[in-house]
PDB file of C-alpha atoms in Angstrom:
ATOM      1  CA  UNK A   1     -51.077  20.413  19.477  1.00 48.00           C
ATOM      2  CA  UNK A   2     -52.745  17.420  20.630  1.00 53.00           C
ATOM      3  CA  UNK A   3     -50.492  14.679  22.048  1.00 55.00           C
ATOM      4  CA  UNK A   4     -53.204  11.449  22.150  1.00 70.00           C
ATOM      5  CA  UNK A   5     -52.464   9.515  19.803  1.00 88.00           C
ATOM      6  CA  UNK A   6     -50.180   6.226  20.246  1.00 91.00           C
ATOM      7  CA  UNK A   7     -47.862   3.954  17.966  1.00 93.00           C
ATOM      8  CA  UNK A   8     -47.508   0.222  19.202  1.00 95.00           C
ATOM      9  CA  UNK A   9     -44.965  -2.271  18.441  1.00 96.00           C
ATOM     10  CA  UNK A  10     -45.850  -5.888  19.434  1.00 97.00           C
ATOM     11  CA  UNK A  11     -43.466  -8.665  18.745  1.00 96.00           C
ATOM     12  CA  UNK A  12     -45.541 -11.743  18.607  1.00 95.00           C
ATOM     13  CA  UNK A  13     -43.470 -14.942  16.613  1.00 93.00           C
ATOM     14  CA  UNK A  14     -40.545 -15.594  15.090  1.00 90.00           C
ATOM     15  CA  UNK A  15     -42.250 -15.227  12.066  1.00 92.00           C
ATOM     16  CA  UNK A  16     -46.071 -14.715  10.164  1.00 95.00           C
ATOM     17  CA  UNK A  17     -46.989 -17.045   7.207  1.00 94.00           C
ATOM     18  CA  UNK A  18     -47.539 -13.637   5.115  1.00 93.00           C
ATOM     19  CA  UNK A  19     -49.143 -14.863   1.717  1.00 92.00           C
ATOM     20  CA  UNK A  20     -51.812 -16.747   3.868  1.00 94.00           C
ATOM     21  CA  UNK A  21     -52.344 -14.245   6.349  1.00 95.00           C
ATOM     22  CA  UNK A  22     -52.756 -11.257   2.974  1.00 95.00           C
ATOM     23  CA  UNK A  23     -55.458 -13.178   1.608  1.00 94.00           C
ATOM     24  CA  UNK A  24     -57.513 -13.767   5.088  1.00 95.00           C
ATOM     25  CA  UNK A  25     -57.130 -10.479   5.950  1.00 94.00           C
ATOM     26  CA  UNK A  26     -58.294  -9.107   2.102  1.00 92.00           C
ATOM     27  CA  UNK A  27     -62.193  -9.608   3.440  1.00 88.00           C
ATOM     28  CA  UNK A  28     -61.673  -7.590   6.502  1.00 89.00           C
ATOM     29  CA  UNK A  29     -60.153  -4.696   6.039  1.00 92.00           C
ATOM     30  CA  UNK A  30     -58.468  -2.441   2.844  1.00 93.00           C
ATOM     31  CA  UNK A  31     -54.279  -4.134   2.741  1.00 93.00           C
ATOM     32  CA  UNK A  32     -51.669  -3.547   0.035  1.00 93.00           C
ATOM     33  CA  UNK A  33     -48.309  -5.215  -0.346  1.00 93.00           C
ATOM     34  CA  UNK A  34     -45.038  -3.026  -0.170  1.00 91.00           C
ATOM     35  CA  UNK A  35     -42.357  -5.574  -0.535  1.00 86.00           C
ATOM     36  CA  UNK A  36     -42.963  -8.262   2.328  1.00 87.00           C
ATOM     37  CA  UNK A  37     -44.711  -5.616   4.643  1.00 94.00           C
ATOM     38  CA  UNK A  38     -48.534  -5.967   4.628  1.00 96.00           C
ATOM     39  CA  UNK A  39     -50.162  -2.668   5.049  1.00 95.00           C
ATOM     40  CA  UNK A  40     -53.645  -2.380   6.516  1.00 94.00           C
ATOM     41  CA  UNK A  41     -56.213   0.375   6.638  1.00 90.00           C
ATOM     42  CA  UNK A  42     -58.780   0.424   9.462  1.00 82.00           C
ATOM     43  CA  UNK A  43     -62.268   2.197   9.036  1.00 76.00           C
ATOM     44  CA  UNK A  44     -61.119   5.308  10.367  1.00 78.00           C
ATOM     45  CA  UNK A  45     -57.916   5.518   8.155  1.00 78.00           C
ATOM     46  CA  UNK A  46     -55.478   4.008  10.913  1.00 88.00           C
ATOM     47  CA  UNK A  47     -52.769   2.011  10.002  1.00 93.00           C
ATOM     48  CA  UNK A  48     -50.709  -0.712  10.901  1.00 96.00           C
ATOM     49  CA  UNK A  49     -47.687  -2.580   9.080  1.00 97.00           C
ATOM     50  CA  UNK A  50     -46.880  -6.395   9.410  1.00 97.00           C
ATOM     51  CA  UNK A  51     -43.890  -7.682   9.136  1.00 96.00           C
ATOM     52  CA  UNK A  52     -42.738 -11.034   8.082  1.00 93.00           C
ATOM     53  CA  UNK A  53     -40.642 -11.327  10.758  1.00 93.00           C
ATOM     54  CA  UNK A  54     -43.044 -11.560  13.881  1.00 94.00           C
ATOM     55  CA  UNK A  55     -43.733  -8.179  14.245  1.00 96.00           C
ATOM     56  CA  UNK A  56     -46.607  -5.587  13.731  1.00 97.00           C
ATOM     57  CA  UNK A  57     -46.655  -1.922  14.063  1.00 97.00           C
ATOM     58  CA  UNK A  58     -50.176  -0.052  14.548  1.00 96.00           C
ATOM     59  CA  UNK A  59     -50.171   3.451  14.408  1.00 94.00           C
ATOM     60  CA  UNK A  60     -53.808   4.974  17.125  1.00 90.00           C
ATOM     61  CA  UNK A  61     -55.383   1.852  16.981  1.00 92.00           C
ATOM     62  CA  UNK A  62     -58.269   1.770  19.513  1.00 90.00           C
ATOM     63  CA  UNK A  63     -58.024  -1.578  21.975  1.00 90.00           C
ATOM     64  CA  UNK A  64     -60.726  -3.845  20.519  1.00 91.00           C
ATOM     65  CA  UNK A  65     -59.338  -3.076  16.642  1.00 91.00           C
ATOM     66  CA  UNK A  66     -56.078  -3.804  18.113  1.00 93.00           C
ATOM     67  CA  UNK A  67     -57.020  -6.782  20.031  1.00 93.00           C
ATOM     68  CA  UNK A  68     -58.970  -8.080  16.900  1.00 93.00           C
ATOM     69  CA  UNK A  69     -56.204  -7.660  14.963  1.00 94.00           C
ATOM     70  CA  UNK A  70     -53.354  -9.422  17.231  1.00 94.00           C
ATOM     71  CA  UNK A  71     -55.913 -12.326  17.414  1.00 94.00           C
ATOM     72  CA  UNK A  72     -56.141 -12.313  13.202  1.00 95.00           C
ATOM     73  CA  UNK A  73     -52.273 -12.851  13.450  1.00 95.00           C
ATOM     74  CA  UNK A  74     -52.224 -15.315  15.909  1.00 93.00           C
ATOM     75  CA  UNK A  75     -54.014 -17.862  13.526  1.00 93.00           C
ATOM     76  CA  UNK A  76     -50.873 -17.409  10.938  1.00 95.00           C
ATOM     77  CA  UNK A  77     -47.384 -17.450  13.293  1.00 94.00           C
ATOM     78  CA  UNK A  78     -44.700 -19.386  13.459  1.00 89.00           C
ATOM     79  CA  UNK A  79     -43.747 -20.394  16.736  1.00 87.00           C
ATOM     80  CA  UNK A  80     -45.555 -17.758  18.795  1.00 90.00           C
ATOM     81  CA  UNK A  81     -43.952 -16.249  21.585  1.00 89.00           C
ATOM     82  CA  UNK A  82     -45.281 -16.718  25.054  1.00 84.00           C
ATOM     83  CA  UNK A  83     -44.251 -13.118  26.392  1.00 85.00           C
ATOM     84  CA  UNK A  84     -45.105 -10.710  23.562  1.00 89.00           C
ATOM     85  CA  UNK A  85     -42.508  -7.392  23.383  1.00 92.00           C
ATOM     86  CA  UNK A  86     -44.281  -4.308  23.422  1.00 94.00           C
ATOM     87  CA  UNK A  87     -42.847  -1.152  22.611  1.00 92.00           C
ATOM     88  CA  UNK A  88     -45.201   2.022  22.800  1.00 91.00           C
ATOM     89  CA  UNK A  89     -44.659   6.008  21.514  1.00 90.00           C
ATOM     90  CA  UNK A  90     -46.928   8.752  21.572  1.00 90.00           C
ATOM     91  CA  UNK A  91     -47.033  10.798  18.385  1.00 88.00           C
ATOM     92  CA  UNK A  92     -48.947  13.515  16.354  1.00 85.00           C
ATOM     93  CA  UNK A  93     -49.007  15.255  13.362  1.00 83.00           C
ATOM     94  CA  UNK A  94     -48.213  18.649  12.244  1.00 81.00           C
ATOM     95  CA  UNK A  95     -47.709  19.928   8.660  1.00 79.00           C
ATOM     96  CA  UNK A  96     -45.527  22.641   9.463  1.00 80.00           C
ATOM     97  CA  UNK A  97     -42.423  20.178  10.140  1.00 77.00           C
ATOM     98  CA  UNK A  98     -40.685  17.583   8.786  1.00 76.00           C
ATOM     99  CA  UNK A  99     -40.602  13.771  10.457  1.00 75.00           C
ATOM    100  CA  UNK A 100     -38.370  13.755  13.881  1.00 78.00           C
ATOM    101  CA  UNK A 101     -38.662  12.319  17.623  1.00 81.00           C
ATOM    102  CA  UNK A 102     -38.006  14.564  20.449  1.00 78.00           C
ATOM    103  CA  UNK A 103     -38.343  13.148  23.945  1.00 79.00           C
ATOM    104  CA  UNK A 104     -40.494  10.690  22.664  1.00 80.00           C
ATOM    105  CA  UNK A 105     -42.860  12.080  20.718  1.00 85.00           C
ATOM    106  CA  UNK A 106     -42.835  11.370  17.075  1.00 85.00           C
ATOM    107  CA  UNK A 107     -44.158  14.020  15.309  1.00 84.00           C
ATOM    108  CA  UNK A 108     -45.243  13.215  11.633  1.00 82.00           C
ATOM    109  CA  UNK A 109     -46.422  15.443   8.566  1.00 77.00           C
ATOM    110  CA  UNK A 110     -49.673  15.403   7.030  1.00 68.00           C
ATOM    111  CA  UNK A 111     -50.411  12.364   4.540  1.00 60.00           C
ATOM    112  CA  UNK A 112     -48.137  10.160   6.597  1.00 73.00           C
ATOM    113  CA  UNK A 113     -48.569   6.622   5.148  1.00 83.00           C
ATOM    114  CA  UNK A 114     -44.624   6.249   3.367  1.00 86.00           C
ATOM    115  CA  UNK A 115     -43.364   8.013   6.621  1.00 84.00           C
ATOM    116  CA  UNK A 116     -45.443   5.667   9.242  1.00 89.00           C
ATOM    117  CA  UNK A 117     -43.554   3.019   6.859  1.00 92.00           C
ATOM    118  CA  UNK A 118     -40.176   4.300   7.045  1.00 90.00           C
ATOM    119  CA  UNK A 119     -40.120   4.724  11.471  1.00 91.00           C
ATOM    120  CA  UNK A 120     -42.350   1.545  11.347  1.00 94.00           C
ATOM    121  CA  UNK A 121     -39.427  -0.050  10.042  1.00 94.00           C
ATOM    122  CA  UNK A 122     -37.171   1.096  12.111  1.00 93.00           C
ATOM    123  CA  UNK A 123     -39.453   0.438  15.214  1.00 95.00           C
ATOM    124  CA  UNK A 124     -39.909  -3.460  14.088  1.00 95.00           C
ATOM    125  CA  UNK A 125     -36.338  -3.874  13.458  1.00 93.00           C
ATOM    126  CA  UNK A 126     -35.852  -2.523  17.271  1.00 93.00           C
ATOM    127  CA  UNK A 127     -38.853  -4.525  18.934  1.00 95.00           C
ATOM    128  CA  UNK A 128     -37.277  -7.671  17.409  1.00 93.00           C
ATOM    129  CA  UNK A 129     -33.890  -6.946  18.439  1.00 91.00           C
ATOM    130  CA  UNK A 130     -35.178  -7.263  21.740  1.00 92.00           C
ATOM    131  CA  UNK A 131     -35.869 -10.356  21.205  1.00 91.00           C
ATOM    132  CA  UNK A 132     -32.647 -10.931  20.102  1.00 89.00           C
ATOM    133  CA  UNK A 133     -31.282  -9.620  23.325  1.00 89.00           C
ATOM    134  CA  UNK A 134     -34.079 -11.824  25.342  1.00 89.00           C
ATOM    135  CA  UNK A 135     -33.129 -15.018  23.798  1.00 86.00           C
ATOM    136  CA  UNK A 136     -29.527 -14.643  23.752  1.00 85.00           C
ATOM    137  CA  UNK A 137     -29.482 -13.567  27.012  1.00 86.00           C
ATOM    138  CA  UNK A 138     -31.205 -16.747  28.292  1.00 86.00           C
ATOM    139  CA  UNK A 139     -29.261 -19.103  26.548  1.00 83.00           C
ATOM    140  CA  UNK A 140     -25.981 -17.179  28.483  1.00 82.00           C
ATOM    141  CA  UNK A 141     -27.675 -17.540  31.866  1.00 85.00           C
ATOM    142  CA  UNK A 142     -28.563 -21.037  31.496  1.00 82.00           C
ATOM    143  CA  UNK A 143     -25.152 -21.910  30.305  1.00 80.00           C
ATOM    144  CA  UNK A 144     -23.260 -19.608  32.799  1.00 80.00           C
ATOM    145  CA  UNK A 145     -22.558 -22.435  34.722  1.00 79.00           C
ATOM    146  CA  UNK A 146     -20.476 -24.365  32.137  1.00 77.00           C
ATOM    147  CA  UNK A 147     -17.525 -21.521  32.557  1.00 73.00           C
ATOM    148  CA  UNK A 148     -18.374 -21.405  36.004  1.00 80.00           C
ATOM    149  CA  UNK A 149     -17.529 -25.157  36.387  1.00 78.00           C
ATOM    150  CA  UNK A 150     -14.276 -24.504  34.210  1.00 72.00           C
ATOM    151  CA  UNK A 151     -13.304 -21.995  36.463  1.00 75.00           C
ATOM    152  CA  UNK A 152     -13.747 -23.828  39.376  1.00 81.00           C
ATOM    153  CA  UNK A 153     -13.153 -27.332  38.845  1.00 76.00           C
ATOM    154  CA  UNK A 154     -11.441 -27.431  35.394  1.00 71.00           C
ATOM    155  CA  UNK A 155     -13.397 -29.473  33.766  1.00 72.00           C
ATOM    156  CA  UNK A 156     -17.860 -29.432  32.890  1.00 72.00           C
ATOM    157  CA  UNK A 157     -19.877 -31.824  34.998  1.00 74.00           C
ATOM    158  CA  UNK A 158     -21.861 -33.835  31.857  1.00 73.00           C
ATOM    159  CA  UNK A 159     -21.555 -36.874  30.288  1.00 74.00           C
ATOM    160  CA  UNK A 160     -20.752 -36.990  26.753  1.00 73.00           C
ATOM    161  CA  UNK A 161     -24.349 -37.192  25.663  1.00 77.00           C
ATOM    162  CA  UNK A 162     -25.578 -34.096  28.648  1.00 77.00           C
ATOM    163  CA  UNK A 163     -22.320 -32.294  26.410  1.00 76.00           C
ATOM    164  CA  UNK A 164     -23.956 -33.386  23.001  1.00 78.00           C
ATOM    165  CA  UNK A 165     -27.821 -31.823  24.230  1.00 80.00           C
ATOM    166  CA  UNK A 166     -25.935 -28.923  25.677  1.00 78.00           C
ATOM    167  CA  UNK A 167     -24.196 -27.911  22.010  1.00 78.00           C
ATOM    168  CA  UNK A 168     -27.543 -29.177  20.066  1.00 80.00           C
ATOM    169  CA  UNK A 169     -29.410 -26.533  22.294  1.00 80.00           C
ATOM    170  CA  UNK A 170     -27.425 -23.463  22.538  1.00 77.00           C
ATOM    171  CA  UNK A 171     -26.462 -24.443  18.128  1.00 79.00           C
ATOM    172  CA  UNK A 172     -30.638 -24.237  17.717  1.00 80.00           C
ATOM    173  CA  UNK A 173     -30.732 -20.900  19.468  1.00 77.00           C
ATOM    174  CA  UNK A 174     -28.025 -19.573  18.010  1.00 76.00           C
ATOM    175  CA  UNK A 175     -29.172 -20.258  14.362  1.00 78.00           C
ATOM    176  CA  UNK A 176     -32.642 -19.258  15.247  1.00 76.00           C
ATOM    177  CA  UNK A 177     -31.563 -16.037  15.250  1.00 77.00           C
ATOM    178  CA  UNK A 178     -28.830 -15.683  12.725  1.00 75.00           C
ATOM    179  CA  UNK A 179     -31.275 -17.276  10.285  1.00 76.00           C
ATOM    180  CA  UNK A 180     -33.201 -13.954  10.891  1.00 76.00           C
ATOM    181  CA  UNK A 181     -30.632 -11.172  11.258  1.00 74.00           C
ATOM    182  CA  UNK A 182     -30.501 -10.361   8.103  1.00 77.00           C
ATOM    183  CA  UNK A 183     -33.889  -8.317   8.809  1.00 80.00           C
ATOM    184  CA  UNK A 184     -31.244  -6.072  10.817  1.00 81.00           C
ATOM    185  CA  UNK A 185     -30.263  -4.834   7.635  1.00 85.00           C
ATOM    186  CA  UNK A 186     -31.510  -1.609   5.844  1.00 87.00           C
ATOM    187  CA  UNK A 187     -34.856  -2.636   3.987  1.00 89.00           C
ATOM    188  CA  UNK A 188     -35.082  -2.879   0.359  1.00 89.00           C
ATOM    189  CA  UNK A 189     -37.717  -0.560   0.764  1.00 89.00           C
ATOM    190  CA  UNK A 190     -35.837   2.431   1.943  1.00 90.00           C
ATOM    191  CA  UNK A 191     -33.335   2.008  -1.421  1.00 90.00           C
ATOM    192  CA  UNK A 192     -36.567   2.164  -3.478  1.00 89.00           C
ATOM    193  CA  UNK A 193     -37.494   5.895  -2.075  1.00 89.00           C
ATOM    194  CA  UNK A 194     -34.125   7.250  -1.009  1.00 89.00           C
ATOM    195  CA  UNK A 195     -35.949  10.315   0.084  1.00 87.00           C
ATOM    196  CA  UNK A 196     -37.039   8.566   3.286  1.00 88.00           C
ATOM    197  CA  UNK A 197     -33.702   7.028   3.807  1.00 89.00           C
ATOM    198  CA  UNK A 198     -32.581   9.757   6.473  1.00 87.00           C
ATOM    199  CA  UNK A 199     -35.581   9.387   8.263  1.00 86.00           C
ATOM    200  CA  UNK A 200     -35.693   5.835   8.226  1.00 90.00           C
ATOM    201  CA  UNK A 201     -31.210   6.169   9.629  1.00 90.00           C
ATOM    202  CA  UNK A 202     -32.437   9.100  12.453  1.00 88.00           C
ATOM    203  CA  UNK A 203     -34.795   6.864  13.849  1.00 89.00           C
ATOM    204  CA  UNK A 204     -32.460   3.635  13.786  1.00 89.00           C
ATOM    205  CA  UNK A 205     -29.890   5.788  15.423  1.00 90.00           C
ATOM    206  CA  UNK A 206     -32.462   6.756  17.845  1.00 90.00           C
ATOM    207  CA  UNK A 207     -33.451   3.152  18.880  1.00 90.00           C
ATOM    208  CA  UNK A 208     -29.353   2.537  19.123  1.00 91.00           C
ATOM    209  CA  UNK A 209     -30.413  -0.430  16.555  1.00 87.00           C
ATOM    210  CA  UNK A 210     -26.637  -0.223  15.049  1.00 86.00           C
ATOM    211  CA  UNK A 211     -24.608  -0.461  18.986  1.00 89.00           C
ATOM    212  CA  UNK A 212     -27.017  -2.941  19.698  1.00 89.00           C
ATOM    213  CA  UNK A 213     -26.090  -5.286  16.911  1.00 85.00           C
ATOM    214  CA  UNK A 214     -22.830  -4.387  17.912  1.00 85.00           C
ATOM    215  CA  UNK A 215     -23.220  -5.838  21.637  1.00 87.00           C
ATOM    216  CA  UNK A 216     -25.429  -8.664  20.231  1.00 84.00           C
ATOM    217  CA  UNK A 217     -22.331  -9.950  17.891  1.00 82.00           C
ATOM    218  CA  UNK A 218     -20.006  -9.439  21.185  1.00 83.00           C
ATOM    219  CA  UNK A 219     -22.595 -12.247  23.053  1.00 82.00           C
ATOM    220  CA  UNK A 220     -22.722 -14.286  19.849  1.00 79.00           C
ATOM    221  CA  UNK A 221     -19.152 -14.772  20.451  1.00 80.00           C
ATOM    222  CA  UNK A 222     -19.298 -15.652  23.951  1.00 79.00           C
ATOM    223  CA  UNK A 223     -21.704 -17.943  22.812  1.00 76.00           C
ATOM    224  CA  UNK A 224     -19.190 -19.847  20.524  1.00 75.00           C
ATOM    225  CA  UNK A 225     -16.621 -19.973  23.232  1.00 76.00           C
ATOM    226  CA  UNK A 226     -19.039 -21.804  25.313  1.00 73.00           C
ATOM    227  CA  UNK A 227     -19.703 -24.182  22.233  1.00 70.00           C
ATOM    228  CA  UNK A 228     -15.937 -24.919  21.695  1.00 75.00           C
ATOM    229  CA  UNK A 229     -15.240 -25.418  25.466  1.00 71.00           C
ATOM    230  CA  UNK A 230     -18.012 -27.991  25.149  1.00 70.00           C
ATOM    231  CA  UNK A 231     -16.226 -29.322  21.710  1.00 69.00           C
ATOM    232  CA  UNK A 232     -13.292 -29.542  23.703  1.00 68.00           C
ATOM    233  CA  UNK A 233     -14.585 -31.427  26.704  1.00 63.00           C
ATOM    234  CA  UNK A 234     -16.374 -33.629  24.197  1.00 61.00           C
ATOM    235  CA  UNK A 235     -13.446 -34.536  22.479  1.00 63.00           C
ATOM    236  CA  UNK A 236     -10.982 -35.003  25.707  1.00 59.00           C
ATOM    237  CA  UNK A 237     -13.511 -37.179  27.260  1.00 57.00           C
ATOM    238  CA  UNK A 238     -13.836 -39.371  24.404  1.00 57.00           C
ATOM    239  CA  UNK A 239      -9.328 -39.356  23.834  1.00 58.00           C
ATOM    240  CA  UNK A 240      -9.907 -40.629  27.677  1.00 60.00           C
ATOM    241  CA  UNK A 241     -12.219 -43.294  26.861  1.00 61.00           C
ATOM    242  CA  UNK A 242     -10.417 -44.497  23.916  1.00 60.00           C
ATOM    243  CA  UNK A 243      -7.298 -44.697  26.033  1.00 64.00           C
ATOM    244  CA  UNK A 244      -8.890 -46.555  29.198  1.00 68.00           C
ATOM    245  CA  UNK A 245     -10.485 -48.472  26.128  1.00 72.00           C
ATOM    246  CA  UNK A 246      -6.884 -49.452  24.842  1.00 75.00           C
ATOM    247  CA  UNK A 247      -5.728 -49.560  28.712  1.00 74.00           C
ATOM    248  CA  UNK A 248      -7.962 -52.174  29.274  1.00 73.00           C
ATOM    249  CA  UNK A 249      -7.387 -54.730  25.886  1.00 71.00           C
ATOM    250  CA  UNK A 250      -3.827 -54.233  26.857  1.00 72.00           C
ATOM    251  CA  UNK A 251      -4.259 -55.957  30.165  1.00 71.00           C
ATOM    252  CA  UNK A 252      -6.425 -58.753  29.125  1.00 71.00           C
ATOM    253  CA  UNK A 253      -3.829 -59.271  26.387  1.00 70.00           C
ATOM    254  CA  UNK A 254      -0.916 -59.525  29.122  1.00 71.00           C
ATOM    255  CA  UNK A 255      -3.377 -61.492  31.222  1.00 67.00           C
ATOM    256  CA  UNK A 256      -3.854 -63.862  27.969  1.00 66.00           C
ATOM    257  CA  UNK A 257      -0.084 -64.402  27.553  1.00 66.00           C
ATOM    258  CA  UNK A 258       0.389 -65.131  30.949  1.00 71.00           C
ATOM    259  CA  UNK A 259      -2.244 -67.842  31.269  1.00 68.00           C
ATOM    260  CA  UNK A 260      -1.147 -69.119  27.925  1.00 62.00           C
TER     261      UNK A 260
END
């Protein structure tokens, strides 16, 4: 059995502008719809799967179709990321058995289009949670110093409005992903052809996607203990301003009296 062929996973944006990106790419190659996923047939019967979500699956795409096709996308993302994720599998295909993945190789039956589907889903849902992991990740790091500062010092070293940027940043990143983690979810798709519903689970359990989510809600909440220690700073250094504030209109008032 030949083992050349290859299945790529790039994560490219947060998101594609599908309906726009369907009808430009209607003139240039054979596409269907399945739900939100935009299926495309090259000349020699290849395929690859877009998702709305920033990510595209091709399965033995030469380089230049590939490179022609990244470039097609890259005129309809949203917020395009500067380091693309790449994920990468070799696979091949063999009538005798049913789907699987054994030291990664992916070996598919014959006809494979709903198949490709079902592990294409599974494969974008893992490529994006890696972005997931990226982003949260960063926002951690660059805010490791705020517990750090606790620790040390007991108390952060920002004015109220460094305090204010500080929760308006890590609140942006936080909701840029839970606005998409729904996509985490089993697709609608795998409900409408239950037959490809253990596939679609064997290969999500491969790719960990489920412990993952698991870890990712564990930093979400480290995240939101950084946001109320901010909160809290906020709000002490402001009950400390008020007071000076109070401090001071009390002295001019006994200063006041005593001139009068």
């Amino acid at each position: 059995m030949n083992i050349d062929k290859k299945v790529y996973a790039y994560c490219t944006a947060q998101s594609y502008k599908i309906d726009g990106l369907y009808d430009f790419l209607q003139d240039k190659y054979k596409i269907s719809l399945v739900r939100d996923v935009i299926v495309v047939e090259s000349d020699n019967k290849n395929l690859a799967f877009i998702f709305s979500y920033g990510v595209c699956v091709l399965w033995n795409f030469d380089y230049e179709s590939e490179k022609r096709l990244l470039e097609h996308l890259l005129k309809f993302t949203t917020k395009p990321i500067d380091e693309h994720i790449v994920e990468h599998f070799a696979y091949h295909i063999d009538d005798k058995v049913s789907l699987s993945i054994k030291h990664d190789i992916i070996i598919l039956p014959q006809n494979p289009t709903l198949f490709c589907l079902a592990l294409s889903h599974a494969l974008a849902q893992s490529i994006k949670l890696s972005w997931f992991e990226t982003s949260i990740a960063k926002v951690i790091q660059q805010t490791s110093y705020i517990s750090e500062s606790m620790a040390n010092d007991g108390k952060i070293p920002l004015s109220r409005k460094q305090i204010a940027k500080e929760r308006g940043r890590i609140f942006s990143e936080k909701s840029k992903i839970l606005l998409q983690y729904d996509l985490l979810d089993t697709p609608e798709f795998i409900w409408e052809h239950p037959e490809l519903e253990i596939f679609y689970l064997n290969f999500a359990r491969y790719f960990e996607v489920k412990p993952r989510v698991e870890l990712l809600n564990k930093k979400f909440e480290i995240l939101q203990e950084i946001m109320e220690m901010l909160a809290d700073e906020q709000n002490h250094q402001h009950s400390s301003m008020l007071e000076w504030i109070i401090i001071i209109l009390i002295l001019i008032e006994i200063v006041l009296v005593f001139f009068h």
